Short mmCIF file of C-alpha atoms in Angstrom, two decimals:
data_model
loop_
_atom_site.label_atom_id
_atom_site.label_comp_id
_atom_site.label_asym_id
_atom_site.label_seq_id
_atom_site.Cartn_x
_atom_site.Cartn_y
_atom_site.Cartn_z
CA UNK A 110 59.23 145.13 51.71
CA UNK A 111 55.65 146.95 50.48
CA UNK A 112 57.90 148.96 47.97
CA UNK A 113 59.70 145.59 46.64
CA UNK A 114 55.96 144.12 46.07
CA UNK A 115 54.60 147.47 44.83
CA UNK A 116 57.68 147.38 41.96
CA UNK A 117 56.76 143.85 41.25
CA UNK A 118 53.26 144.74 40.80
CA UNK A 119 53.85 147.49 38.40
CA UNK A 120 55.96 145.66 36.26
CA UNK A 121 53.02 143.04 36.24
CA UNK A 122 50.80 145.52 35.28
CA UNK A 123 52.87 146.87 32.73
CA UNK A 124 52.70 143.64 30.93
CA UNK A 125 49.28 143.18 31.33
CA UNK A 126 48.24 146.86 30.08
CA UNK A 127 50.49 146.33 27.16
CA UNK A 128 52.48 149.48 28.89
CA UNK A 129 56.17 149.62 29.13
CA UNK A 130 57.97 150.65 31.59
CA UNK A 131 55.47 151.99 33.97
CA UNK A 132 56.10 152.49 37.83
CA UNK A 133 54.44 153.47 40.56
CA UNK A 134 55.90 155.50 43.72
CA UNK A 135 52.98 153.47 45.80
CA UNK A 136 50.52 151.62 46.88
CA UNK A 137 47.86 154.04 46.37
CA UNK A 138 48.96 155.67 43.67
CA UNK A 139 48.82 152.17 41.96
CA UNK A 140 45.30 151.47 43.03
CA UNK A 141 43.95 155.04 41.67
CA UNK A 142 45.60 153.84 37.91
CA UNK A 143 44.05 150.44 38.00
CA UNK A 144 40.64 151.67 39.07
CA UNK A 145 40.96 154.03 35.97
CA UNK A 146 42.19 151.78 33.75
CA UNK A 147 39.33 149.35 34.51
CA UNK A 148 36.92 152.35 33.60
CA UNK A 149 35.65 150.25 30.96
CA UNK A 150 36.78 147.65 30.54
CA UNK A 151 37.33 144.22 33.41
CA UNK A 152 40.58 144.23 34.91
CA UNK A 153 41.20 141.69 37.79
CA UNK A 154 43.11 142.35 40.34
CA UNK A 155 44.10 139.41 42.69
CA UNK A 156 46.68 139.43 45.68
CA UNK A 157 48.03 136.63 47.11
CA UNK A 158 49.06 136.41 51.16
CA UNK A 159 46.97 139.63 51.49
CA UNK A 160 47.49 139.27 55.30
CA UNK A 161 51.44 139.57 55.02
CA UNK A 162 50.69 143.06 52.67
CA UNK A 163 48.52 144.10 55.54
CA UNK A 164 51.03 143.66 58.04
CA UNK A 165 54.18 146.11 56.19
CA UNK A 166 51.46 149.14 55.75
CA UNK A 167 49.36 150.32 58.92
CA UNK A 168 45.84 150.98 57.44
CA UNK A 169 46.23 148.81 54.38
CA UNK A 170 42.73 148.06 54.69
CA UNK A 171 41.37 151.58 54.78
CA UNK A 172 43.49 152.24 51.57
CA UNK A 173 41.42 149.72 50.45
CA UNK A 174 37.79 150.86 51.13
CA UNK A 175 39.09 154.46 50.37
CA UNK A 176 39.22 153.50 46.59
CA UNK A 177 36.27 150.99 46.65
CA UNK A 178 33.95 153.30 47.74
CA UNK A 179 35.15 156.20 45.55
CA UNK A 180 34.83 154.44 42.78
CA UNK A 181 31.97 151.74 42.98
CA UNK A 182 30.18 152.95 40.39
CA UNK A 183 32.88 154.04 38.18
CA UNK A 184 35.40 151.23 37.94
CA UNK A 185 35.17 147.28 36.51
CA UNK A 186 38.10 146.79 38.72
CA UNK A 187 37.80 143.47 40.46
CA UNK A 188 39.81 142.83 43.38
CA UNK A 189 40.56 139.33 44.88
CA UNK A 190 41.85 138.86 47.86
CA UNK A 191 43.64 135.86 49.43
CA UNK A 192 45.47 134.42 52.62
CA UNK A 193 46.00 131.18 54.52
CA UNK A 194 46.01 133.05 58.14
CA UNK A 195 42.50 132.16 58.07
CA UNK A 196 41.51 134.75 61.45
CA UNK A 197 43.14 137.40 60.03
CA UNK A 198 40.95 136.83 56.47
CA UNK A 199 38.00 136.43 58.41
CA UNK A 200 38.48 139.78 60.65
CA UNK A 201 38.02 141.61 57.64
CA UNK A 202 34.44 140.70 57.13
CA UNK A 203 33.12 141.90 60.46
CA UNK A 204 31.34 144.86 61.26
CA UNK A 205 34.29 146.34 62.65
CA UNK A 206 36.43 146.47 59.77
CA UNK A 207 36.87 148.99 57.26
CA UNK A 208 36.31 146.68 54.47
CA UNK A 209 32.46 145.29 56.26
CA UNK A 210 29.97 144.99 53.39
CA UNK A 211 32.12 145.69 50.42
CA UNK A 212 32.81 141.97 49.71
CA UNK A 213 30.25 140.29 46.58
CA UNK A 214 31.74 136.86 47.40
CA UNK A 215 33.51 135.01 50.82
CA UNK A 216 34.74 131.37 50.16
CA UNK A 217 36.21 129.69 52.83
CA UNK A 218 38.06 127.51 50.86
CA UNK A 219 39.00 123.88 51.89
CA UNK A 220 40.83 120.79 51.22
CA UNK A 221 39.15 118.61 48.56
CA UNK A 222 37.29 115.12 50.24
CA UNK A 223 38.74 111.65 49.56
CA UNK A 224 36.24 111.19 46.34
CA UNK A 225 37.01 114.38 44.81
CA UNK A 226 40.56 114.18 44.87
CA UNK A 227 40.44 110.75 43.30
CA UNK A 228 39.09 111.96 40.12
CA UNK A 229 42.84 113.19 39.71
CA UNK A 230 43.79 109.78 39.27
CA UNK A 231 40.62 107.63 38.11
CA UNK A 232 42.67 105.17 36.31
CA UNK A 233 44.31 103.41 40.01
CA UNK A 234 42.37 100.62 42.07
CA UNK A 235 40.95 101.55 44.33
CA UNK A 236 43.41 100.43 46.91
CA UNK A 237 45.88 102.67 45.53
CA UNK A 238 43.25 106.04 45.30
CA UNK A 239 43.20 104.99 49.51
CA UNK A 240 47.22 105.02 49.65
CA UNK A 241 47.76 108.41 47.50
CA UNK A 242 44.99 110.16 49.39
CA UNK A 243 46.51 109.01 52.41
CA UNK A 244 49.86 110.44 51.53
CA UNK A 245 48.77 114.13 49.25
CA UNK A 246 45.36 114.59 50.73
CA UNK A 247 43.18 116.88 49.04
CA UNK A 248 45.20 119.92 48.02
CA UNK A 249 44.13 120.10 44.66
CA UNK A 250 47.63 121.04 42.95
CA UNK A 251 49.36 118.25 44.84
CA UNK A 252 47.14 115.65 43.23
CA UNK A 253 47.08 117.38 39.86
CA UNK A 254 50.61 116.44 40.10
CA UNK A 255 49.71 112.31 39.58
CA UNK A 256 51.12 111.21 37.01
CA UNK A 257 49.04 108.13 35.84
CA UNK A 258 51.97 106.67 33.29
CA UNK A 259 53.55 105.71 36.71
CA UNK A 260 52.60 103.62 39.72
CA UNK A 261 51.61 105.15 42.71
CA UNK A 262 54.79 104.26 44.80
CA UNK A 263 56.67 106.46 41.50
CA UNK A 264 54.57 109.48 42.14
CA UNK A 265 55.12 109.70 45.49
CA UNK A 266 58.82 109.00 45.27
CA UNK A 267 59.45 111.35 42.15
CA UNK A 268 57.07 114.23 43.88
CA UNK A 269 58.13 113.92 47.56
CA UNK A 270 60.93 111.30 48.91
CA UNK A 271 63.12 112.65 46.19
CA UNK A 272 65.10 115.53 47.16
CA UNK A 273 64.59 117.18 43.39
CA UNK A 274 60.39 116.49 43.38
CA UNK A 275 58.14 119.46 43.77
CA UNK A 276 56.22 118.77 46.38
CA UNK A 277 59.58 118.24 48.28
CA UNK A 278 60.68 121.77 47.11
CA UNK A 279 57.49 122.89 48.25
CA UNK A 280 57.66 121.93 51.56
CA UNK A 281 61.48 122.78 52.39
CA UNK A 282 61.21 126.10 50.25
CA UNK A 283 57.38 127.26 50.94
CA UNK A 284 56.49 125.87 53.53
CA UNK A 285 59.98 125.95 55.75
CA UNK A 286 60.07 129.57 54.90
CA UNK A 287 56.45 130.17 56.85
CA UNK A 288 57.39 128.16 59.33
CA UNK A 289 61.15 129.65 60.52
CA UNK A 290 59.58 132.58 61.54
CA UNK A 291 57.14 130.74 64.41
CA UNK A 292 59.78 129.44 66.84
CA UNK A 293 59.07 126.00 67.76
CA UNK A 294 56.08 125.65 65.20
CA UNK A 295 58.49 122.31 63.18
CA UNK A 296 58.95 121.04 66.41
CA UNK A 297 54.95 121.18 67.55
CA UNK A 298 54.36 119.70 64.39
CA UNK A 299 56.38 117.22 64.01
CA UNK A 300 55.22 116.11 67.76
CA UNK A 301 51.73 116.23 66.25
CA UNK A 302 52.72 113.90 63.56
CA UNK A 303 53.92 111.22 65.76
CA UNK A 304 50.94 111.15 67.40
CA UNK A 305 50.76 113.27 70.29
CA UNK A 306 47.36 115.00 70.10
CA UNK A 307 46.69 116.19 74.12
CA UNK A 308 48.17 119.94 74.98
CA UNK A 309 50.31 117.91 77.63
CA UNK A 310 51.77 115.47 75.39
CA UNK A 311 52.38 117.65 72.90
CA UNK A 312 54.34 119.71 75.54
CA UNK A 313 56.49 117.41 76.92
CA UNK A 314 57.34 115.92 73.50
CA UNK A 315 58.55 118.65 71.63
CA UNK A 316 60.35 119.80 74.73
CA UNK A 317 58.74 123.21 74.98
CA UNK A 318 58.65 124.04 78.90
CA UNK A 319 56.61 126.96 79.08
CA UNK A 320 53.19 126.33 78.96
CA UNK A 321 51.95 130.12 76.93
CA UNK A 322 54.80 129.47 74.98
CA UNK A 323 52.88 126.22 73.06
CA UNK A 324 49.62 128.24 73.66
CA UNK A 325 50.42 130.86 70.77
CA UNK A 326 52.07 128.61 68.66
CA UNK A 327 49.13 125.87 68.58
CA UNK A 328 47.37 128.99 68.30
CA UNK A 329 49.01 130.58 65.28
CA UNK A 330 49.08 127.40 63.52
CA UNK A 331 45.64 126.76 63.91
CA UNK A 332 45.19 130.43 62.83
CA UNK A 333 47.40 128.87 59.14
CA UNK A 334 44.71 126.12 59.58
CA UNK A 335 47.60 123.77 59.69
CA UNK A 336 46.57 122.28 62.76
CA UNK A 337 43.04 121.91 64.18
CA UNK A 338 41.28 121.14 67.55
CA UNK A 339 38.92 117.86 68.38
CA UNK A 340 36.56 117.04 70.36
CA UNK A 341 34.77 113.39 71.05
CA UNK A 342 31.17 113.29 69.61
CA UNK A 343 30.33 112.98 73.11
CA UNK A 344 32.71 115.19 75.41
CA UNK A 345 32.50 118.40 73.45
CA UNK A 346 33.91 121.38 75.45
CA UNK A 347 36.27 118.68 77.69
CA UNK A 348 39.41 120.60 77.91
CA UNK A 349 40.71 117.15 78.74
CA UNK A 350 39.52 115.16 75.89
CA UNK A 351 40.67 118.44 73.51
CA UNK A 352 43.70 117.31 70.94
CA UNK A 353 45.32 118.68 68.46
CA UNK A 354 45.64 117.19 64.99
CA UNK A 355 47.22 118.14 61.57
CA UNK A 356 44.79 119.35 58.76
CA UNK A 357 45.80 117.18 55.69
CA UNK A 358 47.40 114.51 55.19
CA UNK A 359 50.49 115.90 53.05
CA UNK A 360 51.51 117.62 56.14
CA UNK A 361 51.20 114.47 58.27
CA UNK A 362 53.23 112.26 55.73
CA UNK A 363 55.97 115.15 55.58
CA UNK A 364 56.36 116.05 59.28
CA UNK A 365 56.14 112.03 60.17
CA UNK A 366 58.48 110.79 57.41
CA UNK A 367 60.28 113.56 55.72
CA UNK A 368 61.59 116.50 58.27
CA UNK A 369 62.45 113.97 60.57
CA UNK A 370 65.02 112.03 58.61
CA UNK A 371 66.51 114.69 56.27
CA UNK A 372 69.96 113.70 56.85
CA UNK A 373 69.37 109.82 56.01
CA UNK A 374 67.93 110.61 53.18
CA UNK A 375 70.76 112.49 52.14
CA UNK A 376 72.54 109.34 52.08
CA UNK A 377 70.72 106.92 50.54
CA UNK A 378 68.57 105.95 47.68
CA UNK A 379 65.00 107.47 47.36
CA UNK A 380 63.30 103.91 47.19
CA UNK A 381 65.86 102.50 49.86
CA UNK A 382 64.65 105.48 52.24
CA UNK A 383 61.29 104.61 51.74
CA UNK A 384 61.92 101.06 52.29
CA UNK A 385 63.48 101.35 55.66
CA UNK A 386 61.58 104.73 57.04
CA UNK A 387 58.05 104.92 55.22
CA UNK A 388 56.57 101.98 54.02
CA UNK A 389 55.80 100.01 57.12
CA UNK A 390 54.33 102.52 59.05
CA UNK A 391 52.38 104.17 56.68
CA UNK A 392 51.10 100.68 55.66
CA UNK A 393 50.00 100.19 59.19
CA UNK A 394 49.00 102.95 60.92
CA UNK A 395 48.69 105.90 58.31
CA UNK A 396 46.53 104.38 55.28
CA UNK A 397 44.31 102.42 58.35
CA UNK A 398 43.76 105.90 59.98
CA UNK A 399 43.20 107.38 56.59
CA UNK A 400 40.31 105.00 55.78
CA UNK A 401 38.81 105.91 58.93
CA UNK A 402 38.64 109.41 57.58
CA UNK A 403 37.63 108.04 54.50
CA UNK A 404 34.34 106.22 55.87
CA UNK A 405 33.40 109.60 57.68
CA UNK A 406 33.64 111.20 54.68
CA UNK A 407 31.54 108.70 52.68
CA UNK A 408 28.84 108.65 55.62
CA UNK A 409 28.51 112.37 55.04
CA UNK A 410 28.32 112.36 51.42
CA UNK A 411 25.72 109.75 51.75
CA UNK A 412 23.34 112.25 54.29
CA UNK A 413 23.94 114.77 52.02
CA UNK A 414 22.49 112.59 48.93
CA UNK A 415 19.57 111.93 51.56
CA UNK A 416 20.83 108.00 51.45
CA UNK A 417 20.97 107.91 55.08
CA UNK A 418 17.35 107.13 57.20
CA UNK A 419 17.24 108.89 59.19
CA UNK A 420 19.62 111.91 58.38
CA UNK A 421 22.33 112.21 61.36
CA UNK A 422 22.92 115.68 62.62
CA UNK A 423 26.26 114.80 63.69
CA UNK A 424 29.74 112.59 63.27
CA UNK A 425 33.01 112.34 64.68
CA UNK A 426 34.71 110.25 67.71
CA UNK A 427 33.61 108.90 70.61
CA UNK A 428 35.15 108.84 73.81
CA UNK A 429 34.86 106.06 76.09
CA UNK A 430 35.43 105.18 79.83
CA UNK A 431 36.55 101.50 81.19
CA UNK A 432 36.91 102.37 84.56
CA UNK A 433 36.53 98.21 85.65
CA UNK A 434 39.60 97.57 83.51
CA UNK A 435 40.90 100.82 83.95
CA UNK A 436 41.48 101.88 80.24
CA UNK A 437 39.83 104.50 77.92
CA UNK A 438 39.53 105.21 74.36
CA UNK A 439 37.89 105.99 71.37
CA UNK A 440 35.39 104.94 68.58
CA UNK A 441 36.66 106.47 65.66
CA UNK A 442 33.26 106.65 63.41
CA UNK A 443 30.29 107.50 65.20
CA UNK A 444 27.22 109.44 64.23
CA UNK A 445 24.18 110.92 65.76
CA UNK A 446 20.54 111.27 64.49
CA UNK A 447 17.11 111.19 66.28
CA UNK A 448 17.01 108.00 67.32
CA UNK A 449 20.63 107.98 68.80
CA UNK A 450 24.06 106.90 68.16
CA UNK A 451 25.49 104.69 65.56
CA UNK A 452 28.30 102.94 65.61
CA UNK A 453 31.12 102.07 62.37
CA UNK A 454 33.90 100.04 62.30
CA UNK A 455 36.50 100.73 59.57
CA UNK A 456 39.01 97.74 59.06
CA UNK A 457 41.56 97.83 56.06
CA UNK A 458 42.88 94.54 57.07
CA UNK A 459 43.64 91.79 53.70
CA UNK A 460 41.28 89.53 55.27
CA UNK A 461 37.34 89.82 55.14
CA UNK A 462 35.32 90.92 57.48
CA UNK A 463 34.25 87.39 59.80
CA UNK A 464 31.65 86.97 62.41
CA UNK A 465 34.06 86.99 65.08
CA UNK A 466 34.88 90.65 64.61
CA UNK A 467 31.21 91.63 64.19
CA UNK A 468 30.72 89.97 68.03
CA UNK A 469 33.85 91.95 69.16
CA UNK A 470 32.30 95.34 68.55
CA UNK A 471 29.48 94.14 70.02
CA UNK A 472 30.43 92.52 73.32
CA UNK A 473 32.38 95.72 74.04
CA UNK A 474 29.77 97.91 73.19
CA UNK A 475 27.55 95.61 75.53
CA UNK A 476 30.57 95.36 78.36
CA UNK A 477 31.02 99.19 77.98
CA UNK A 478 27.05 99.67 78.69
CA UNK A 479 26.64 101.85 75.37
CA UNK A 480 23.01 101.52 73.80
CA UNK A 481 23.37 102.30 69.80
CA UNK A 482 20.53 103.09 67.48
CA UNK A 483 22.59 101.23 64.38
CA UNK A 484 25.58 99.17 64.01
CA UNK A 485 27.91 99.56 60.58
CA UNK A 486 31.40 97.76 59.14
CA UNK A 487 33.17 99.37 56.30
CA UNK A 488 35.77 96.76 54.83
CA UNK A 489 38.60 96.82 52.49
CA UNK A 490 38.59 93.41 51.78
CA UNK A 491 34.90 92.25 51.91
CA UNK A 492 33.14 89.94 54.06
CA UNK A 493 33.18 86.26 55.22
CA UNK A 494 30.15 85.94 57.41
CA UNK A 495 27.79 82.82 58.48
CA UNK A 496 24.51 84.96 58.68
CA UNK A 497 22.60 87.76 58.44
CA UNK A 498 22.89 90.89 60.05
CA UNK A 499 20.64 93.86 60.31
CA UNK A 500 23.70 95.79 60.00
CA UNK A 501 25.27 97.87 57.38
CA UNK A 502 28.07 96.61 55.57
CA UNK A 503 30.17 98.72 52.91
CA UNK A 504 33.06 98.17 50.72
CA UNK A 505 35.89 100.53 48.81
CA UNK A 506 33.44 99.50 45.93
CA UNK A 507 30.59 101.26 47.73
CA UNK A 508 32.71 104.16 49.02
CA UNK A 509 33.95 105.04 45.70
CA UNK A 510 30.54 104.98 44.08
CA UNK A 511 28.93 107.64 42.38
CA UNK A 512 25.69 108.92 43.69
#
């Protein structure tokens, strides 16, 4: 309740203040006492979940700019302000809302890229920065949490598959207690995680018959910015070619390999569970998928090191049409500058790179009638070629390369 979180606050602020026993009777009448109190001297005030505040008192944000403006030019108070329902944050910044124009600083805060959450474990080959980004992503805290005294198949057993590690405790504790309150939000994302990314799919998957009914909880999800929408490079605003995907790749591993088999892992060993439920398919299908992510992430820190000639204005999938075979697809790294498309192909096979793939992505390019500006190959394990190419060619070496 407010009055719970307004008790908890004033016993925070008792310690803080060096004040004993102090309590306030509310909200307000807390605010007016820290805007004094900060008359001169910096006091910071910072509240977490802000939108879930917001929600037990009507006109929370008024309260807000009532105090702000009163005492602007009276009070070092600082007030910080935070919450994952990213719409709700971002409503307050409009011209509509009480609180327009009394912000010194919006961040928009997001996941950490595949380079800069390696610097939380330097020490690893590079093989094994691919595997733990595939499996903690970049949520800063959750790679903090690397231990570099053990392997990487340790950290993610100690931190996750056991039912004791943090990040476990995170997930069934934090995380479950968000999610219990959306009806049917495990289920949509646990459909998500197995790979059903269409609205359709994703519907008759996780079993949820009414169509509005998966409308506001893709909806509210996306509004956690758990989930997000995709387009192809190509087919952007195709309601049909629209899917759904998970936002990091924590929340992949977990709703793919952890929520679904909670009860066997109940009964067996962590390392056994990961043996028979984890380590195949993330091996081949999550770290491959990851690596695609991975490229698209180098590509972009190379255009915005101005390595890339010409700079592309845009990257992501591309959709394709075989209507002579009748099959369809995707090319997962694609990007666009002025003098068209480019093509990548990401492989993290244990074999090089040979001619004979190079003359597979071209033939179907060629039998698919799509004219391409450049052609590129990023490889995990190198190349074996007979010639030259006028192609680009990059390795985990070059991907995990400081500019």
């Amino acid at each position: 309740t407010l009055m719970s979180n307004v008790k908890e606050l004033s016993f925070l602020i008792g310690e803080a203040l060096h004040i004993p026993g102090i309590n306030f009777n509310s909200l307000e009448q807390l605010l007016v006492f820290l805007f004094e109190a900060a008359s001169d001297k910096t006091v910071i005030l910072a509240i977490d979940e802000y939108p879930y505040i917001r929600k037990m008192l009507n006109g929370m944000d008024s309260i807000f700019q009532k105090y702000i403006d009163k005492y602007k030019n009276k009070s070092k108070l600082k007030i910080i302000l935070l919450g994952s329902y990213i719409d709700i944050m971002k409503s307050m910044i409009e011209y509509s809302s009480p609180l327009f124009g009394r912000f010194s600083l919006v961040l928009d805060i997001k996941q950490q890229s595949y380079y800069e959450a390696s610097k939380y474990y330097d020490s690893y080959s590079l093989e094994e920065k691919v595997f733990l980004y595939s499996v903690l992503g970049g949520i800063p805290y959750y790679n903090s949490l690397v231990d570099s005294k053990k392997t990487p198949l340790e950290n993610i057993i100690s931190l996750i598959i056991n039912e004791n590690g943090i990040l476990n405790f995170e997930s069934e504790i934090i995380l479950g207690a968000e999610l219990t309150k959306i009806n049917g939000a495990n289920e949509v994302l646990q459909t998500i995680a197995k790979g059903y990314k269409k609205f359709t799919d994703i519907q008759s998957n996780s079993h949820i018959d009414k169509s509005n009914v998966l409308t506001n909880i893709l909806k509210t999800l996306e509004a956690m910015d758990l989930i997000y929408k995709s387009s192809p490079i190509n087919a952007q605003g195709n309601t049909k070619k629209t899917f759904y995907l998970l936002n990091d790749n924590f929340l992949l591993f977990y709703y793919k390999f952890i929520f679904p088999n909670k009860s066997r892992r109940k009964v067996m060993t962590a390392l056994d569970f990961y043996k028979m439920y984890i380590e195949t398919s993330l091996a081949v299908t999550v770290v491959p998928k990851t690596f695609e992510l991975i490229c698209s992430q180098y590509l972009i820190r190379r255009n915005k090191a101005g390595l890339n000639n010409p700079l592309f204005e845009e990257i992501g999938k591309y959709w394709y049409d075989d209507p002579v075979n009748h099959i369809n697809g995707e090319f997962d790294v694609v990007t666009i500058d002025k003098n068209g498309n480019n093509f990548y192909e990401a492989k993290y096979l244990s074999a090089p790179i040979t001619d004979t793939i190079i003359k597979e992505e071209e033939n179907q390019l060629e039998k698919l009638n799509i004219s391409y500006s450049k052609l590129g190959f990023f490889s995990k394990s190198g190349y074996n070629l007979s010639k030259k190419y006028k192609y680009e060619f990059y390795t985990l070496q070059d991907i995990y390369t400081d500019f």
